[in-house]
Amino acid sequence: MRTFEYVRPDGVPGALAAHAGDAATAFLAGGTTQLDLMKDGVLEPARLVDISRLPMRGSTTTGAALRVGALTTMEELATDPTVERRLPLVREALLLGASVQLRNMATIGGNLLQRTRCRYFRDPAVPACNKRAPGSGCAAVTGPARMHAILGVSERCIALHASDVAVALVALDAVVEIEGPGGARRVPLTEFYLEAGGRPEVEHTLEHGELITGVEIPLPPEGTRSGYLKVRDRVSYEFALTSAAVALLIEDGVVRDARIGLGGVGSTPWRPRAAEAVLSGAPATPEVFREAADAAVAGAWTVPGTEFKVELARRTLVRQLRTVAEVTR
């Protein structure tokens, strides 16, 4: 790890000023991913601006939404009463996303910005990585790629977005609150992430020097049932092979509202709107669920190591739809 300057500002304005859009400066919150990347030599900031003690922590329920400060930890959000009562898919995604130790350190803002777990991106000894070195190629396309993406990818990059809670938040139309030198703005999470198939090195719309200050999570209508299913190699802390966040409002056996997020398959937390369209207004039956799952993975782009994920993603979504809808036949 290279030497760096460490700065701890008193407030958001001070943090923005300390960063000042300097390309060699980075913000530091929980540091559960960033410090690993610095030790590996993937990231080499000359200055770290520590924002961990800024007043951006806690959650409040206002009207039909839950507002979460960016420095709220994963564990704090998982135990929020509103999350427990109204947002089971968010709570389950948080609890399945990391060990207790990490959940007490990792922040919501940092989790949304976590970098890919692609083994080639994280190893500077691998020269071909368009995400780390634009124009160099993608070693994952021809190498072992079991933990890579099949949606929102191309031969340029098949890196996977690994966040669990982002999958649930995308399904709920969460909005990211951002502050920067140009002022404050709000961005829907579905528009915040950028697919890896275009410019892999640009992962989201956050400008350098901007700071996520909070997340607004719309609450689904009363009567909505939801949950998060994570399929992985082992039950203990592990990243998803596939996952599905599902929220359904069912009346008289008909799906009145469907919200879906897929994880483990996309270069971004994936929102399969085609699958939601299949479900909307349709009977909550296994046949409809299978049709929705087919729509969810339409257009998948695979390499030999990721071909299995197409069928696994279908089965994951069908299983979670049946679970949430309480369809047993």
Short mmCIF file of C-alpha atoms in Angstrom, two decimals:
data_model
loop_
_atom_site.label_atom_id
_atom_site.label_comp_id
_atom_site.label_asym_id
_atom_site.label_seq_id
_atom_site.Cartn_x
_atom_site.Cartn_y
_atom_site.Cartn_z
CA MET A 1 0.00 0.00 0.00
CA ARG A 2 1.34 3.42 -0.94
CA THR A 3 1.53 6.22 1.63
CA PHE A 4 -1.37 8.69 1.72
CA GLU A 5 -2.58 11.79 3.50
CA TYR A 6 -5.44 11.33 5.99
CA VAL A 7 -8.03 14.07 6.60
CA ARG A 8 -11.06 14.03 8.93
CA PRO A 9 -13.41 17.00 8.26
CA ASP A 10 -16.10 18.20 10.67
CA GLY A 11 -19.05 18.39 8.28
CA VAL A 12 -20.29 17.73 4.77
CA PRO A 13 -19.10 21.13 3.43
CA GLY A 14 -15.66 20.47 4.90
CA ALA A 15 -15.58 17.00 3.36
CA LEU A 16 -16.45 18.36 -0.07
CA ALA A 17 -13.83 21.09 0.30
CA ALA A 18 -11.18 18.59 1.40
CA HIS A 19 -11.94 16.48 -1.64
CA ALA A 20 -12.27 19.42 -4.04
CA GLY A 21 -12.63 17.13 -7.05
CA ASP A 22 -9.00 16.06 -6.78
CA ALA A 23 -8.61 12.87 -8.83
CA ALA A 24 -6.09 11.54 -6.29
CA THR A 25 -8.51 11.94 -3.35
CA ALA A 26 -11.10 9.45 -2.12
CA PHE A 27 -13.75 9.41 0.60
CA LEU A 28 -13.48 6.80 3.37
CA ALA A 29 -16.48 5.49 5.36
CA GLY A 30 -16.55 1.93 6.73
CA GLY A 31 -13.60 0.97 4.52
CA THR A 32 -14.54 -2.72 4.37
CA THR A 33 -13.87 -2.87 0.61
CA GLN A 34 -11.75 0.19 -0.08
CA LEU A 35 -8.91 -0.72 2.27
CA ASP A 36 -8.66 -4.19 0.75
CA LEU A 37 -8.33 -2.69 -2.71
CA MET A 38 -5.67 -0.28 -1.46
CA LYS A 39 -3.69 -3.12 0.07
CA ASP A 40 -3.91 -5.02 -3.21
CA GLY A 41 -2.67 -2.01 -5.16
CA VAL A 42 -5.86 -1.64 -7.19
CA LEU A 43 -6.68 1.74 -5.66
CA GLU A 44 -3.90 4.18 -4.77
CA PRO A 45 -5.39 7.45 -3.50
CA ALA A 46 -2.94 10.11 -2.37
CA ARG A 47 -5.46 11.45 0.19
CA LEU A 48 -8.30 9.85 2.15
CA VAL A 49 -11.10 12.06 3.47
CA ASP A 50 -12.63 10.26 6.43
CA ILE A 51 -16.40 10.91 6.49
CA SER A 52 -17.24 8.22 9.06
CA ARG A 53 -18.14 10.74 11.80
CA LEU A 54 -20.23 13.10 9.72
CA PRO A 55 -23.90 13.56 10.75
CA MET A 56 -25.31 11.22 8.10
CA ARG A 57 -26.49 8.36 10.27
CA GLY A 58 -29.90 7.04 11.24
CA SER A 59 -33.27 6.55 9.58
CA THR A 60 -36.63 8.30 9.74
CA THR A 61 -40.03 7.40 8.33
CA THR A 62 -41.85 10.29 6.68
CA GLY A 63 -45.11 9.74 4.85
CA ALA A 64 -44.74 6.79 2.50
CA ALA A 65 -40.96 6.59 2.54
CA LEU A 66 -38.03 5.67 4.78
CA ARG A 67 -35.09 8.05 4.65
CA VAL A 68 -31.73 6.46 5.53
CA GLY A 69 -28.51 8.36 6.19
CA ALA A 70 -25.61 7.16 4.07
CA LEU A 71 -23.47 6.34 7.13
CA THR A 72 -26.13 4.15 8.70
CA THR A 73 -24.60 0.70 9.09
CA MET A 74 -26.10 -2.40 7.55
CA GLU A 75 -26.84 -3.78 11.02
CA GLU A 76 -28.58 -0.58 12.14
CA LEU A 77 -30.84 -0.58 9.10
CA ALA A 78 -31.64 -4.28 9.48
CA THR A 79 -32.99 -3.62 12.99
CA ASP A 80 -35.00 -0.52 12.04
CA PRO A 81 -38.68 -1.09 13.06
CA THR A 82 -40.02 0.13 9.70
CA VAL A 83 -37.69 -2.19 7.83
CA GLU A 84 -38.72 -5.12 10.01
CA ARG A 85 -42.43 -4.44 9.49
CA ARG A 86 -42.71 -3.07 5.95
CA LEU A 87 -39.53 -4.08 4.11
CA PRO A 88 -38.71 -7.76 4.73
CA LEU A 89 -36.84 -8.00 1.42
CA VAL A 90 -34.45 -5.23 2.54
CA ARG A 91 -33.92 -6.75 5.98
CA GLU A 92 -33.23 -10.21 4.55
CA ALA A 93 -30.84 -8.82 1.94
CA LEU A 94 -28.91 -7.02 4.67
CA LEU A 95 -28.71 -10.03 6.96
CA LEU A 96 -27.63 -12.33 4.11
CA GLY A 97 -25.17 -9.80 2.72
CA ALA A 98 -22.40 -9.99 5.30
CA SER A 99 -21.29 -11.36 8.64
CA VAL A 100 -22.33 -9.56 11.84
CA GLN A 101 -18.86 -8.06 12.19
CA LEU A 102 -18.98 -6.56 8.69
CA ARG A 103 -22.59 -5.39 9.08
CA ASN A 104 -21.54 -3.35 12.10
CA MET A 105 -18.84 -1.60 10.05
CA ALA A 106 -20.17 -1.38 6.50
CA THR A 107 -22.36 1.63 5.67
CA ILE A 108 -25.34 1.79 3.35
CA GLY A 109 -23.71 4.41 1.13
CA GLY A 110 -20.52 2.37 0.93
CA ASN A 111 -22.43 -0.81 0.16
CA LEU A 112 -24.11 0.83 -2.82
CA LEU A 113 -20.69 1.89 -4.10
CA GLN A 114 -18.82 -1.35 -3.43
CA ARG A 115 -16.56 -2.47 -6.23
CA THR A 116 -16.89 -5.70 -8.15
CA ARG A 117 -15.48 -8.93 -6.75
CA CYS A 118 -14.10 -9.86 -10.18
CA ARG A 119 -10.85 -11.72 -9.51
CA TYR A 120 -9.22 -10.15 -12.58
CA PHE A 121 -10.10 -6.59 -11.55
CA ARG A 122 -8.70 -7.19 -8.08
CA ASP A 123 -5.38 -8.60 -9.28
CA PRO A 124 -3.07 -5.91 -10.74
CA ALA A 125 -0.89 -8.72 -12.11
CA VAL A 126 -3.66 -9.44 -14.65
CA PRO A 127 -3.11 -6.96 -17.50
CA ALA A 128 -6.42 -7.46 -19.34
CA CYS A 129 -9.12 -5.65 -17.38
CA ASN A 130 -11.11 -2.91 -19.08
CA LYS A 131 -12.56 -1.83 -15.74
CA ARG A 132 -9.14 -1.24 -14.21
CA ALA A 133 -7.23 -0.39 -17.41
CA PRO A 134 -9.61 0.77 -20.18
CA GLY A 135 -8.80 -0.74 -23.57
CA SER A 136 -6.77 -3.64 -22.19
CA GLY A 137 -9.40 -6.35 -22.73
CA CYS A 138 -11.34 -8.65 -20.41
CA ALA A 139 -9.54 -11.70 -19.04
CA ALA A 140 -12.79 -13.07 -17.60
CA VAL A 141 -14.28 -13.67 -21.06
CA THR A 142 -11.73 -16.41 -21.77
CA GLY A 143 -10.78 -17.39 -18.21
CA PRO A 144 -12.70 -18.98 -15.30
CA ALA A 145 -15.82 -16.86 -14.85
CA ARG A 146 -18.22 -18.67 -12.53
CA MET A 147 -18.82 -15.61 -10.35
CA HIS A 148 -19.49 -13.22 -13.22
CA ALA A 149 -22.50 -11.52 -14.81
CA ILE A 150 -24.77 -12.48 -17.71
CA LEU A 151 -26.95 -9.33 -17.99
CA GLY A 152 -25.76 -5.84 -18.89
CA VAL A 153 -22.45 -7.22 -20.16
CA SER A 154 -20.54 -7.75 -23.39
CA GLU A 155 -17.14 -8.95 -24.55
CA ARG A 156 -15.75 -5.74 -23.04
CA CYS A 157 -16.59 -6.69 -19.44
CA ILE A 158 -18.58 -9.32 -17.54
CA ALA A 159 -17.84 -8.07 -14.02
CA LEU A 160 -20.61 -8.59 -11.48
CA HIS A 161 -22.12 -6.07 -9.05
CA ALA A 162 -22.04 -7.94 -5.75
CA SER A 163 -24.31 -5.90 -3.45
CA ASP A 164 -27.30 -7.70 -1.95
CA VAL A 165 -29.18 -4.76 -0.47
CA ALA A 166 -28.85 -2.76 -3.71
CA VAL A 167 -30.88 -5.49 -5.43
CA ALA A 168 -33.74 -4.98 -2.98
CA LEU A 169 -33.49 -1.18 -3.16
CA VAL A 170 -33.55 -1.17 -6.98
CA ALA A 171 -36.75 -3.22 -6.88
CA LEU A 172 -38.34 -0.63 -4.58
CA ASP A 173 -37.40 2.41 -6.70
CA ALA A 174 -35.12 3.84 -4.03
CA VAL A 175 -33.61 7.27 -4.66
CA VAL A 176 -30.02 8.28 -3.89
CA GLU A 177 -29.42 11.71 -2.35
CA ILE A 178 -26.16 13.31 -3.47
CA GLU A 179 -24.22 16.45 -2.54
CA GLY A 180 -21.26 17.88 -4.40
CA PRO A 181 -19.53 21.08 -5.44
CA GLY A 182 -22.45 21.79 -7.78
CA GLY A 183 -25.07 21.40 -5.06
CA ALA A 184 -27.55 18.67 -4.11
CA ARG A 185 -29.37 16.30 -6.44
CA ARG A 186 -31.46 13.15 -6.31
CA VAL A 187 -31.04 10.16 -8.63
CA PRO A 188 -33.29 7.08 -8.85
CA LEU A 189 -31.18 4.03 -8.07
CA THR A 190 -32.37 2.43 -11.32
CA GLU A 191 -30.63 5.28 -13.16
CA PHE A 192 -27.61 5.52 -10.85
CA TYR A 193 -25.76 2.41 -12.04
CA LEU A 194 -24.27 2.02 -15.52
CA GLU A 195 -23.97 -1.32 -17.31
CA ALA A 196 -20.50 -2.74 -17.83
CA GLY A 197 -21.07 -3.47 -21.50
CA GLY A 198 -20.42 0.14 -22.52
CA ARG A 199 -17.61 1.80 -20.58
CA PRO A 200 -16.70 -0.70 -17.85
CA GLU A 201 -14.52 1.80 -16.00
CA VAL A 202 -17.54 4.06 -15.34
CA GLU A 203 -19.81 2.24 -12.90
CA HIS A 204 -22.30 4.90 -11.85
CA THR A 205 -23.38 8.49 -12.36
CA LEU A 206 -21.70 9.82 -9.20
CA GLU A 207 -19.21 12.48 -10.23
CA HIS A 208 -15.76 12.54 -8.66
CA GLY A 209 -15.99 14.74 -5.56
CA GLU A 210 -19.69 14.07 -5.01
CA LEU A 211 -20.91 12.33 -1.87
CA ILE A 212 -23.93 10.11 -1.22
CA THR A 213 -25.65 11.58 1.83
CA GLY A 214 -28.74 9.42 2.05
CA VAL A 215 -31.18 7.02 0.44
CA GLU A 216 -34.95 7.38 0.25
CA ILE A 217 -36.83 4.07 0.15
CA PRO A 218 -40.51 4.23 -0.90
CA LEU A 219 -42.66 1.97 1.25
CA PRO A 220 -44.78 -0.54 -0.70
CA PRO A 221 -48.55 -0.50 -0.24
CA GLU A 222 -49.96 -2.15 2.87
CA GLY A 223 -50.62 -5.81 2.18
CA THR A 224 -47.51 -6.25 0.04
CA ARG A 225 -45.56 -9.40 0.76
CA SER A 226 -41.83 -9.50 0.08
CA GLY A 227 -38.63 -11.42 0.59
CA TYR A 228 -35.07 -11.99 -0.60
CA LEU A 229 -33.63 -15.32 -1.73
CA LYS A 230 -29.89 -15.78 -2.10
CA VAL A 231 -28.42 -18.87 -3.77
CA ARG A 232 -24.76 -19.40 -2.93
CA ASP A 233 -22.12 -22.09 -2.64
CA ARG A 234 -22.31 -22.23 1.15
CA VAL A 235 -24.71 -20.99 3.82
CA SER A 236 -22.06 -18.96 5.65
CA TYR A 237 -21.00 -15.55 4.34
CA GLU A 238 -20.60 -15.82 0.57
CA PHE A 239 -21.50 -13.82 -2.52
CA ALA A 240 -24.57 -14.78 -4.54
CA LEU A 241 -24.51 -17.06 -7.53
CA THR A 242 -28.02 -15.76 -8.12
CA SER A 243 -30.52 -13.90 -5.94
CA ALA A 244 -34.01 -12.48 -6.19
CA ALA A 245 -35.74 -9.68 -4.31
CA VAL A 246 -39.51 -9.89 -4.78
CA ALA A 247 -42.39 -7.72 -3.58
CA LEU A 248 -45.94 -8.67 -4.59
CA LEU A 249 -49.34 -7.16 -3.89
CA ILE A 250 -51.90 -9.88 -4.61
CA GLU A 251 -55.66 -9.38 -4.45
CA ASP A 252 -58.15 -12.16 -5.17
CA GLY A 253 -55.39 -14.30 -6.62
CA VAL A 254 -54.27 -11.63 -9.10
CA VAL A 255 -50.94 -9.78 -8.98
CA ARG A 256 -51.79 -6.08 -8.69
CA ASP A 257 -48.20 -4.88 -8.22
CA ALA A 258 -44.90 -6.69 -8.79
CA ARG A 259 -41.41 -5.49 -8.04
CA ILE A 260 -38.33 -7.58 -8.74
CA GLY A 261 -34.59 -7.21 -8.36
CA LEU A 262 -32.03 -9.81 -9.46
CA GLY A 263 -28.55 -10.24 -8.03
CA GLY A 264 -25.60 -12.40 -8.97
CA VAL A 265 -26.40 -12.01 -12.66
CA GLY A 266 -25.99 -8.35 -13.62
CA SER A 267 -23.23 -5.83 -14.01
CA THR A 268 -25.66 -3.66 -12.02
CA PRO A 269 -28.31 -4.60 -9.46
CA TRP A 270 -30.74 -5.85 -12.11
CA ARG A 271 -34.35 -4.68 -12.47
CA PRO A 272 -36.15 -7.05 -14.89
CA ARG A 273 -39.07 -4.86 -15.90
CA ALA A 274 -40.15 -7.32 -18.59
CA ALA A 275 -40.75 -9.89 -15.86
CA GLU A 276 -42.76 -7.38 -13.84
CA ALA A 277 -44.88 -6.64 -16.90
CA VAL A 278 -45.69 -10.35 -17.28
CA LEU A 279 -46.85 -10.53 -13.67
CA SER A 280 -48.87 -7.32 -13.52
CA GLY A 281 -52.58 -8.10 -13.74
CA ALA A 282 -51.92 -11.84 -14.17
CA PRO A 283 -52.98 -14.69 -11.88
CA ALA A 284 -50.42 -15.73 -9.28
CA THR A 285 -49.73 -19.17 -10.72
CA PRO A 286 -46.60 -21.25 -11.31
CA GLU A 287 -47.16 -20.99 -15.08
CA VAL A 288 -47.13 -17.18 -14.96
CA PHE A 289 -44.12 -17.21 -12.66
CA ARG A 290 -42.16 -19.33 -15.15
CA GLU A 291 -43.12 -16.99 -17.97
CA ALA A 292 -41.90 -14.04 -15.90
CA ALA A 293 -38.62 -15.82 -15.17
CA ASP A 294 -38.06 -16.45 -18.88
CA ALA A 295 -38.57 -12.74 -19.53
CA ALA A 296 -36.19 -11.82 -16.71
CA VAL A 297 -33.17 -13.50 -18.33
CA ALA A 298 -33.99 -12.75 -21.96
CA GLY A 299 -30.95 -11.39 -23.76
CA ALA A 300 -28.42 -12.94 -21.38
CA TRP A 301 -24.84 -12.89 -22.70
CA THR A 302 -22.79 -15.84 -21.46
CA VAL A 303 -19.35 -17.37 -21.66
CA PRO A 304 -18.66 -21.07 -20.89
CA GLY A 305 -18.23 -20.35 -17.17
CA THR A 306 -21.53 -18.49 -16.76
CA GLU A 307 -23.95 -20.48 -18.93
CA PHE A 308 -25.39 -22.26 -15.88
CA LYS A 309 -26.59 -18.95 -14.43
CA VAL A 310 -29.38 -18.55 -16.99
CA GLU A 311 -31.31 -21.55 -15.72
CA LEU A 312 -30.28 -20.97 -12.11
CA ALA A 313 -31.60 -17.41 -12.26
CA ARG A 314 -34.90 -18.66 -13.69
CA ARG A 315 -35.30 -21.19 -10.91
CA THR A 316 -34.29 -18.70 -8.23
CA LEU A 317 -36.91 -16.20 -9.35
CA VAL A 318 -39.68 -18.80 -9.73
CA ARG A 319 -38.94 -20.17 -6.27
CA GLN A 320 -39.03 -16.75 -4.65
CA LEU A 321 -42.21 -15.75 -6.48
CA ARG A 322 -43.88 -18.92 -5.23
CA THR A 323 -42.60 -18.32 -1.70
CA VAL A 324 -43.76 -14.72 -1.51
CA ALA A 325 -47.09 -15.50 -3.17
CA GLU A 326 -47.52 -18.56 -0.93
CA VAL A 327 -48.19 -20.77 -3.94
CA THR A 328 -47.48 -24.37 -2.99
CA ARG A 329 -48.74 -26.39 -5.96
#
